[in-house]
Amino acid sequence: MPTLILVRHGRSTANTAGLLAGWTPGVALDERGAQQAAALPGRLGGLPIAEVVTSPLRRCQETVRPLLDARPELAAHTDERIGECHYGDWSGRKLTELKDEPLMEVVQAHPSAAAFPGGESLRAMQTRAAEAVREWNARVERDHGADAVYLMCSHGDIIKSLVADALGLHLDLFQRISVEPCSVTAIRYTRLRPFLVRLGDTGDFASLVPREESADGDAPVGGGAGAP
C-alpha cells in the first residue's frame, strides 16, 4: 500500500496572533509560513509524489502552491475530510482565553470525550480523517501502484490524530504528539499494519532550544506556532 506524506500547513497569521483559527475564513500564511512553503519543493525533491491532496482551507492551499508550481504535472485534489477540526464557538478566540474554559482540561487529558460547543468532537474529527486516508490509499494504489507516494497537506490536530490511528494509540494519547508548522510526517501503510517512518520533521532543531518561558505541559490546541 502507499506511503503517505503528511505536511502541516506553514505558520499562519492565526498562529502568530495566538488565535484558534479553525475554519475561520481568510487565515493565510504569515511571512515565515510563506518561506516555509517556498522551501517545501526542495525538501521533497527526491520523492516521486503521485498525488497531492489538501484541506480546503487557505493556509493549506498556500502551503502546497510552490510544490504544485514546481511540479506542474501533479494533480491537486481538495478533501474537506482532512480540513481542520470544527471548533465551533471556540473558533477565532485567543488561546490564552480558552485555557480558562473547563472544556480545555478535557481536551488535554481526555480528548476522546471532548466536543466543541457548536462544532464537532475530536472523535468525529479523527474518524473522518482516517476514513479519508483509507479511501485515498486505495485510490492511489489503484492508479499508481502499491509503492506509490502521495502527499496530504492538513492541520496539526488532524495529523496528530492520524499518527495516533497509525500507531494504534487511543485518541486520549494524541496530545503527546507534536507536529510543527510545515513539518513532514510519513506513514507507510501495509496490508497488516502502518509504519510511522517520520514524525514532525522540519529539518530544523530550533524548537529544541530551551524557551525562556516555562512549559505548562499543555498541548497547543490546533498545533501551535512552532519554533520562535
PDB file of C-alpha atoms in Angstrom:
ATOM      1  CA  MET A   1       0.000   0.000   0.000  1.00  0.00           C
ATOM      2  CA  PRO A   2       1.145   3.610  -0.481  1.00  0.00           C
ATOM      3  CA  THR A   3       3.321   5.843   1.653  1.00  0.00           C
ATOM      4  CA  LEU A   4       1.535   8.952   2.889  1.00  0.00           C
ATOM      5  CA  ILE A   5       3.434  12.201   3.375  1.00  0.00           C
ATOM      6  CA  LEU A   6       1.540  14.445   5.800  1.00  0.00           C
ATOM      7  CA  VAL A   7       2.517  18.121   5.703  1.00  0.00           C
ATOM      8  CA  ARG A   8       1.136  20.536   8.230  1.00  0.00           C
ATOM      9  CA  HIS A   9       0.464  23.958   6.721  1.00  0.00           C
ATOM     10  CA  GLY A  10       3.110  26.655   7.194  1.00  0.00           C
ATOM     11  CA  ARG A  11       2.894  29.142  10.023  1.00  0.00           C
ATOM     12  CA  SER A  12      -0.242  31.239   9.707  1.00  0.00           C
ATOM     13  CA  THR A  13      -1.361  34.667  10.807  1.00  0.00           C
ATOM     14  CA  ALA A  14      -3.581  32.974  13.402  1.00  0.00           C
ATOM     15  CA  ASN A  15      -0.592  31.044  14.795  1.00  0.00           C
ATOM     16  CA  THR A  16       1.382  34.228  15.389  1.00  0.00           C
ATOM     17  CA  ALA A  17      -1.670  36.034  16.802  1.00  0.00           C
ATOM     18  CA  GLY A  18      -2.336  33.203  19.254  1.00  0.00           C
ATOM     19  CA  LEU A  19      -5.782  32.502  17.810  1.00  0.00           C
ATOM     20  CA  LEU A  20      -7.545  29.181  17.336  1.00  0.00           C
ATOM     21  CA  ALA A  21      -8.315  29.545  13.646  1.00  0.00           C
ATOM     22  CA  GLY A  22     -10.462  26.506  12.944  1.00  0.00           C
ATOM     23  CA  TRP A  23     -12.487  27.151   9.793  1.00  0.00           C
ATOM     24  CA  THR A  24     -12.357  30.954  10.139  1.00  0.00           C
ATOM     25  CA  PRO A  25     -12.152  32.217   6.546  1.00  0.00           C
ATOM     26  CA  GLY A  26      -9.213  34.189   5.226  1.00  0.00           C
ATOM     27  CA  VAL A  27      -6.483  32.842   7.550  1.00  0.00           C
ATOM     28  CA  ALA A  28      -3.340  32.946   5.405  1.00  0.00           C
ATOM     29  CA  LEU A  29       0.323  32.105   5.837  1.00  0.00           C
ATOM     30  CA  ASP A  30       2.416  34.765   7.512  1.00  0.00           C
ATOM     31  CA  GLU A  31       5.813  35.779   6.103  1.00  0.00           C
ATOM     32  CA  ARG A  32       7.614  32.908   7.764  1.00  0.00           C
ATOM     33  CA  GLY A  33       4.919  30.471   6.668  1.00  0.00           C
ATOM     34  CA  ALA A  34       5.346  31.599   3.072  1.00  0.00           C
ATOM     35  CA  GLN A  35       9.097  30.980   3.381  1.00  0.00           C
ATOM     36  CA  GLN A  36       8.425  27.515   4.781  1.00  0.00           C
ATOM     37  CA  ALA A  37       6.122  26.757   1.866  1.00  0.00           C
ATOM     38  CA  ALA A  38       8.697  28.033  -0.635  1.00  0.00           C
ATOM     39  CA  ALA A  39      11.262  25.611   0.810  1.00  0.00           C
ATOM     40  CA  LEU A  40       8.957  22.621   0.558  1.00  0.00           C
ATOM     41  CA  PRO A  41       9.713  21.681  -3.090  1.00  0.00           C
ATOM     42  CA  GLY A  42      13.412  21.414  -2.257  1.00  0.00           C
ATOM     43  CA  ARG A  43      12.790  19.374   0.884  1.00  0.00           C
ATOM     44  CA  LEU A  44      10.629  16.922  -1.052  1.00  0.00           C
ATOM     45  CA  GLY A  45      12.724  16.998  -4.214  1.00  0.00           C
ATOM     46  CA  GLY A  46      13.777  13.355  -4.069  1.00  0.00           C
ATOM     47  CA  LEU A  47      10.275  11.968  -3.625  1.00  0.00           C
ATOM     48  CA  PRO A  48       8.216  10.663  -6.584  1.00  0.00           C
ATOM     49  CA  ILE A  49       4.941  12.166  -5.384  1.00  0.00           C
ATOM     50  CA  ALA A  50       1.999  10.741  -7.310  1.00  0.00           C
ATOM     51  CA  GLU A  51      -0.883  12.862  -5.986  1.00  0.00           C
ATOM     52  CA  VAL A  52      -1.434  15.898  -3.754  1.00  0.00           C
ATOM     53  CA  VAL A  53      -4.497  16.152  -1.523  1.00  0.00           C
ATOM     54  CA  THR A  54      -5.141  19.247   0.554  1.00  0.00           C
ATOM     55  CA  SER A  55      -7.515  20.699   3.077  1.00  0.00           C
ATOM     56  CA  PRO A  56      -9.780  23.337   1.528  1.00  0.00           C
ATOM     57  CA  LEU A  57      -8.543  25.998   3.947  1.00  0.00           C
ATOM     58  CA  ARG A  58      -6.443  28.824   2.564  1.00  0.00           C
ATOM     59  CA  ARG A  59      -3.347  28.214   4.686  1.00  0.00           C
ATOM     60  CA  CYS A  60      -3.048  24.671   3.328  1.00  0.00           C
ATOM     61  CA  GLN A  61      -3.729  25.722  -0.252  1.00  0.00           C
ATOM     62  CA  GLU A  62      -0.978  28.345   0.033  1.00  0.00           C
ATOM     63  CA  THR A  63       1.429  25.812   1.524  1.00  0.00           C
ATOM     64  CA  VAL A  64       1.221  23.404  -1.426  1.00  0.00           C
ATOM     65  CA  ARG A  65       1.198  26.094  -4.125  1.00  0.00           C
ATOM     66  CA  PRO A  66       5.021  26.296  -4.522  1.00  0.00           C
ATOM     67  CA  LEU A  67       5.192  22.492  -4.779  1.00  0.00           C
ATOM     68  CA  LEU A  68       2.486  22.424  -7.435  1.00  0.00           C
ATOM     69  CA  ASP A  69       4.173  25.265  -9.325  1.00  0.00           C
ATOM     70  CA  ALA A  70       7.462  23.312  -9.249  1.00  0.00           C
ATOM     71  CA  ARG A  71       5.749  20.123 -10.434  1.00  0.00           C
ATOM     72  CA  PRO A  72       3.029  21.157 -12.887  1.00  0.00           C
ATOM     73  CA  GLU A  73       2.380  17.517 -13.753  1.00  0.00           C
ATOM     74  CA  LEU A  74       0.960  16.881 -10.269  1.00  0.00           C
ATOM     75  CA  ALA A  75      -2.795  16.698  -9.881  1.00  0.00           C
ATOM     76  CA  ALA A  76      -4.137  18.500  -6.808  1.00  0.00           C
ATOM     77  CA  HIS A  77      -7.301  17.437  -5.014  1.00  0.00           C
ATOM     78  CA  THR A  78      -9.232  19.082  -2.192  1.00  0.00           C
ATOM     79  CA  ASP A  79     -10.842  16.936   0.504  1.00  0.00           C
ATOM     80  CA  GLU A  80     -12.897  18.546   3.256  1.00  0.00           C
ATOM     81  CA  ARG A  81     -12.422  15.473   5.453  1.00  0.00           C
ATOM     82  CA  ILE A  82      -8.828  16.499   6.154  1.00  0.00           C
ATOM     83  CA  GLY A  83      -9.860  20.075   6.919  1.00  0.00           C
ATOM     84  CA  GLU A  84      -9.291  21.470  10.392  1.00  0.00           C
ATOM     85  CA  CYS A  85     -11.350  20.369  13.358  1.00  0.00           C
ATOM     86  CA  HIS A  86     -14.625  22.288  13.565  1.00  0.00           C
ATOM     87  CA  TYR A  87     -14.002  24.157  16.818  1.00  0.00           C
ATOM     88  CA  GLY A  88     -17.403  25.835  16.689  1.00  0.00           C
ATOM     89  CA  ASP A  89     -17.778  28.645  19.227  1.00  0.00           C
ATOM     90  CA  TRP A  90     -14.081  28.417  20.047  1.00  0.00           C
ATOM     91  CA  SER A  91     -13.051  29.425  16.526  1.00  0.00           C
ATOM     92  CA  GLY A  92     -11.257  32.742  16.284  1.00  0.00           C
ATOM     93  CA  ARG A  93     -10.757  33.057  20.052  1.00  0.00           C
ATOM     94  CA  LYS A  94      -7.481  33.704  21.841  1.00  0.00           C
ATOM     95  CA  LEU A  95      -5.792  30.555  23.106  1.00  0.00           C
ATOM     96  CA  THR A  96      -4.938  32.376  26.324  1.00  0.00           C
ATOM     97  CA  GLU A  97      -8.660  32.888  26.958  1.00  0.00           C
ATOM     98  CA  LEU A  98      -9.527  29.298  26.143  1.00  0.00           C
ATOM     99  CA  LYS A  99      -7.120  27.991  28.784  1.00  0.00           C
ATOM    100  CA  ASP A 100      -9.664  29.003  31.433  1.00  0.00           C
ATOM    101  CA  GLU A 101     -12.542  27.107  29.812  1.00  0.00           C
ATOM    102  CA  PRO A 102     -13.479  23.932  31.760  1.00  0.00           C
ATOM    103  CA  LEU A 103     -13.566  22.026  28.471  1.00  0.00           C
ATOM    104  CA  MET A 104      -9.849  22.693  27.931  1.00  0.00           C
ATOM    105  CA  GLU A 105      -8.961  20.279  30.719  1.00  0.00           C
ATOM    106  CA  VAL A 106     -10.973  17.600  28.910  1.00  0.00           C
ATOM    107  CA  VAL A 107      -9.303  18.445  25.585  1.00  0.00           C
ATOM    108  CA  GLN A 108      -5.917  17.983  27.237  1.00  0.00           C
ATOM    109  CA  ALA A 109      -6.498  14.939  29.423  1.00  0.00           C
ATOM    110  CA  HIS A 110      -9.469  13.082  27.898  1.00  0.00           C
ATOM    111  CA  PRO A 111      -9.785  14.276  24.283  1.00  0.00           C
ATOM    112  CA  SER A 112     -11.924  11.324  23.228  1.00  0.00           C
ATOM    113  CA  ALA A 113     -14.681  12.870  25.372  1.00  0.00           C
ATOM    114  CA  ALA A 114     -14.210  16.418  24.067  1.00  0.00           C
ATOM    115  CA  ALA A 115     -16.846  18.000  21.832  1.00  0.00           C
ATOM    116  CA  PHE A 116     -16.578  21.693  20.959  1.00  0.00           C
ATOM    117  CA  PRO A 117     -19.703  23.821  21.504  1.00  0.00           C
ATOM    118  CA  GLY A 118     -21.287  24.487  18.149  1.00  0.00           C
ATOM    119  CA  GLY A 119     -18.628  22.313  16.495  1.00  0.00           C
ATOM    120  CA  GLU A 120     -17.594  18.672  16.389  1.00  0.00           C
ATOM    121  CA  SER A 121     -15.962  16.164  18.694  1.00  0.00           C
ATOM    122  CA  LEU A 122     -12.333  15.180  18.401  1.00  0.00           C
ATOM    123  CA  ARG A 123     -13.515  11.596  17.869  1.00  0.00           C
ATOM    124  CA  ALA A 124     -15.524  12.673  14.821  1.00  0.00           C
ATOM    125  CA  MET A 125     -12.541  14.635  13.512  1.00  0.00           C
ATOM    126  CA  GLN A 126     -10.269  11.587  13.745  1.00  0.00           C
ATOM    127  CA  THR A 127     -12.863   9.286  12.176  1.00  0.00           C
ATOM    128  CA  ARG A 128     -13.427  11.442   9.097  1.00  0.00           C
ATOM    129  CA  ALA A 129      -9.688  11.990   8.565  1.00  0.00           C
ATOM    130  CA  ALA A 130      -8.840   8.290   8.942  1.00  0.00           C
ATOM    131  CA  GLU A 131     -11.623   7.334   6.530  1.00  0.00           C
ATOM    132  CA  ALA A 132     -10.264   9.836   4.013  1.00  0.00           C
ATOM    133  CA  VAL A 133      -6.769   8.346   4.276  1.00  0.00           C
ATOM    134  CA  ARG A 134      -8.021   4.803   3.778  1.00  0.00           C
ATOM    135  CA  GLU A 135     -10.004   5.814   0.715  1.00  0.00           C
ATOM    136  CA  TRP A 136      -7.069   7.729  -0.751  1.00  0.00           C
ATOM    137  CA  ASN A 137      -4.729   4.802  -0.032  1.00  0.00           C
ATOM    138  CA  ALA A 138      -6.955   2.552  -2.133  1.00  0.00           C
ATOM    139  CA  ARG A 139      -7.298   5.135  -4.902  1.00  0.00           C
ATOM    140  CA  VAL A 140      -3.568   5.894  -5.091  1.00  0.00           C
ATOM    141  CA  GLU A 141      -2.671   2.203  -5.072  1.00  0.00           C
ATOM    142  CA  ARG A 142      -5.182   1.530  -7.844  1.00  0.00           C
ATOM    143  CA  ASP A 143      -3.932   4.391 -10.025  1.00  0.00           C
ATOM    144  CA  HIS A 144      -0.196   4.405  -9.248  1.00  0.00           C
ATOM    145  CA  GLY A 145       0.737   1.050  -7.716  1.00  0.00           C
ATOM    146  CA  ALA A 146       1.400  -0.304  -4.254  1.00  0.00           C
ATOM    147  CA  ASP A 147       4.725   1.521  -3.842  1.00  0.00           C
ATOM    148  CA  ALA A 148       3.349   4.967  -4.664  1.00  0.00           C
ATOM    149  CA  VAL A 149       3.949   8.046  -2.518  1.00  0.00           C
ATOM    150  CA  TYR A 150       1.327  10.736  -2.106  1.00  0.00           C
ATOM    151  CA  LEU A 151       1.012  13.906  -0.044  1.00  0.00           C
ATOM    152  CA  MET A 152      -1.697  15.400   2.131  1.00  0.00           C
ATOM    153  CA  CYS A 153      -1.489  18.955   3.458  1.00  0.00           C
ATOM    154  CA  SER A 154      -3.571  19.314   6.589  1.00  0.00           C
ATOM    155  CA  HIS A 155      -3.646  20.668  10.149  1.00  0.00           C
ATOM    156  CA  GLY A 156      -1.997  19.933  13.468  1.00  0.00           C
ATOM    157  CA  ASP A 157      -4.818  18.130  15.256  1.00  0.00           C
ATOM    158  CA  ILE A 158      -5.741  16.180  12.132  1.00  0.00           C
ATOM    159  CA  ILE A 159      -2.169  14.960  11.632  1.00  0.00           C
ATOM    160  CA  LYS A 160      -1.752  14.085  15.305  1.00  0.00           C
ATOM    161  CA  SER A 161      -4.961  12.053  15.193  1.00  0.00           C
ATOM    162  CA  LEU A 162      -3.784  10.199  12.063  1.00  0.00           C
ATOM    163  CA  VAL A 163      -0.472   9.374  13.723  1.00  0.00           C
ATOM    164  CA  ALA A 164      -2.348   8.030  16.745  1.00  0.00           C
ATOM    165  CA  ASP A 165      -4.517   5.942  14.426  1.00  0.00           C
ATOM    166  CA  ALA A 166      -1.452   4.555  12.634  1.00  0.00           C
ATOM    167  CA  LEU A 167       0.264   3.649  15.908  1.00  0.00           C
ATOM    168  CA  GLY A 168      -2.854   2.084  17.405  1.00  0.00           C
ATOM    169  CA  LEU A 169      -2.867   4.727  20.148  1.00  0.00           C
ATOM    170  CA  HIS A 170      -6.069   5.671  21.900  1.00  0.00           C
ATOM    171  CA  LEU A 171      -7.163   9.187  20.992  1.00  0.00           C
ATOM    172  CA  ASP A 172      -6.662  10.145  24.645  1.00  0.00           C
ATOM    173  CA  LEU A 173      -2.902   9.904  23.992  1.00  0.00           C
ATOM    174  CA  PHE A 174      -2.789  12.036  20.849  1.00  0.00           C
ATOM    175  CA  GLN A 175      -1.900  15.203  22.782  1.00  0.00           C
ATOM    176  CA  ARG A 176       1.522  13.637  23.413  1.00  0.00           C
ATOM    177  CA  ILE A 177       2.307  14.052  19.703  1.00  0.00           C
ATOM    178  CA  SER A 178       3.750  17.295  18.317  1.00  0.00           C
ATOM    179  CA  VAL A 179       3.827  18.498  14.705  1.00  0.00           C
ATOM    180  CA  GLU A 180       5.167  21.969  13.941  1.00  0.00           C
ATOM    181  CA  PRO A 181       4.159  24.202  11.027  1.00  0.00           C
ATOM    182  CA  CYS A 182       5.311  22.836   7.674  1.00  0.00           C
ATOM    183  CA  SER A 183       6.630  19.688   9.310  1.00  0.00           C
ATOM    184  CA  VAL A 184       6.671  16.416   7.386  1.00  0.00           C
ATOM    185  CA  THR A 185       5.254  13.212   8.833  1.00  0.00           C
ATOM    186  CA  ALA A 186       5.370   9.972   6.843  1.00  0.00           C
ATOM    187  CA  ILE A 187       3.316   6.820   7.304  1.00  0.00           C
ATOM    188  CA  ARG A 188       3.961   3.721   5.216  1.00  0.00           C
ATOM    189  CA  TYR A 189       0.843   1.602   5.015  1.00  0.00           C
ATOM    190  CA  THR A 190       0.927  -2.162   4.507  1.00  0.00           C
ATOM    191  CA  ARG A 191      -1.762  -4.837   4.347  1.00  0.00           C
ATOM    192  CA  LEU A 192      -1.382  -5.681   8.050  1.00  0.00           C
ATOM    193  CA  ARG A 193      -0.181  -2.509   9.754  1.00  0.00           C
ATOM    194  CA  PRO A 194       1.082   1.040   9.153  1.00  0.00           C
ATOM    195  CA  PHE A 195       4.635   2.106   9.971  1.00  0.00           C
ATOM    196  CA  LEU A 196       5.425   5.615  11.195  1.00  0.00           C
ATOM    197  CA  VAL A 197       8.699   6.460   9.432  1.00  0.00           C
ATOM    198  CA  ARG A 198       8.895  10.232  10.051  1.00  0.00           C
ATOM    199  CA  LEU A 199       7.237  12.425  12.660  1.00  0.00           C
ATOM    200  CA  GLY A 200       7.123  16.216  12.607  1.00  0.00           C
ATOM    201  CA  ASP A 201      10.350  16.576  10.610  1.00  0.00           C
ATOM    202  CA  THR A 202      11.196  20.203   9.831  1.00  0.00           C
ATOM    203  CA  GLY A 203      14.929  19.769   9.272  1.00  0.00           C
ATOM    204  CA  ASP A 204      15.421  22.431  11.944  1.00  0.00           C
ATOM    205  CA  PHE A 205      16.290  21.901  15.592  1.00  0.00           C
ATOM    206  CA  ALA A 206      15.319  25.397  16.765  1.00  0.00           C
ATOM    207  CA  SER A 207      12.272  24.066  18.571  1.00  0.00           C
ATOM    208  CA  LEU A 208      14.559  22.027  20.854  1.00  0.00           C
ATOM    209  CA  VAL A 209      16.275  25.121  22.243  1.00  0.00           C
ATOM    210  CA  PRO A 210      15.049  25.783  25.809  1.00  0.00           C
ATOM    211  CA  ARG A 211      12.458  28.550  25.956  1.00  0.00           C
ATOM    212  CA  GLU A 212      12.590  31.434  28.411  1.00  0.00           C
ATOM    213  CA  GLU A 213       9.009  30.793  29.486  1.00  0.00           C
ATOM    214  CA  SER A 214       8.349  27.597  31.405  1.00  0.00           C
ATOM    215  CA  ALA A 215       6.257  24.930  29.729  1.00  0.00           C
ATOM    216  CA  ASP A 216       2.962  24.170  31.461  1.00  0.00           C
ATOM    217  CA  GLY A 217       2.604  20.707  29.934  1.00  0.00           C
ATOM    218  CA  ASP A 218      -0.476  21.509  27.875  1.00  0.00           C
ATOM    219  CA  ALA A 219      -0.600  20.612  24.194  1.00  0.00           C
ATOM    220  CA  PRO A 220      -1.365  23.592  21.931  1.00  0.00           C
ATOM    221  CA  VAL A 221      -4.861  23.130  20.509  1.00  0.00           C
ATOM    222  CA  GLY A 222      -4.665  23.364  16.732  1.00  0.00           C
ATOM    223  CA  GLY A 223      -0.948  22.573  16.724  1.00  0.00           C
ATOM    224  CA  GLY A 224       0.813  25.736  17.893  1.00  0.00           C
ATOM    225  CA  ALA A 225       3.083  28.174  16.087  1.00  0.00           C
ATOM    226  CA  GLY A 226       6.301  26.156  16.209  1.00  0.00           C
ATOM    227  CA  ALA A 227       9.769  27.467  16.995  1.00  0.00           C
ATOM    228  CA  PRO A 228      10.036  31.220  17.582  1.00  0.00           C
TER     229      PRO A 228
END
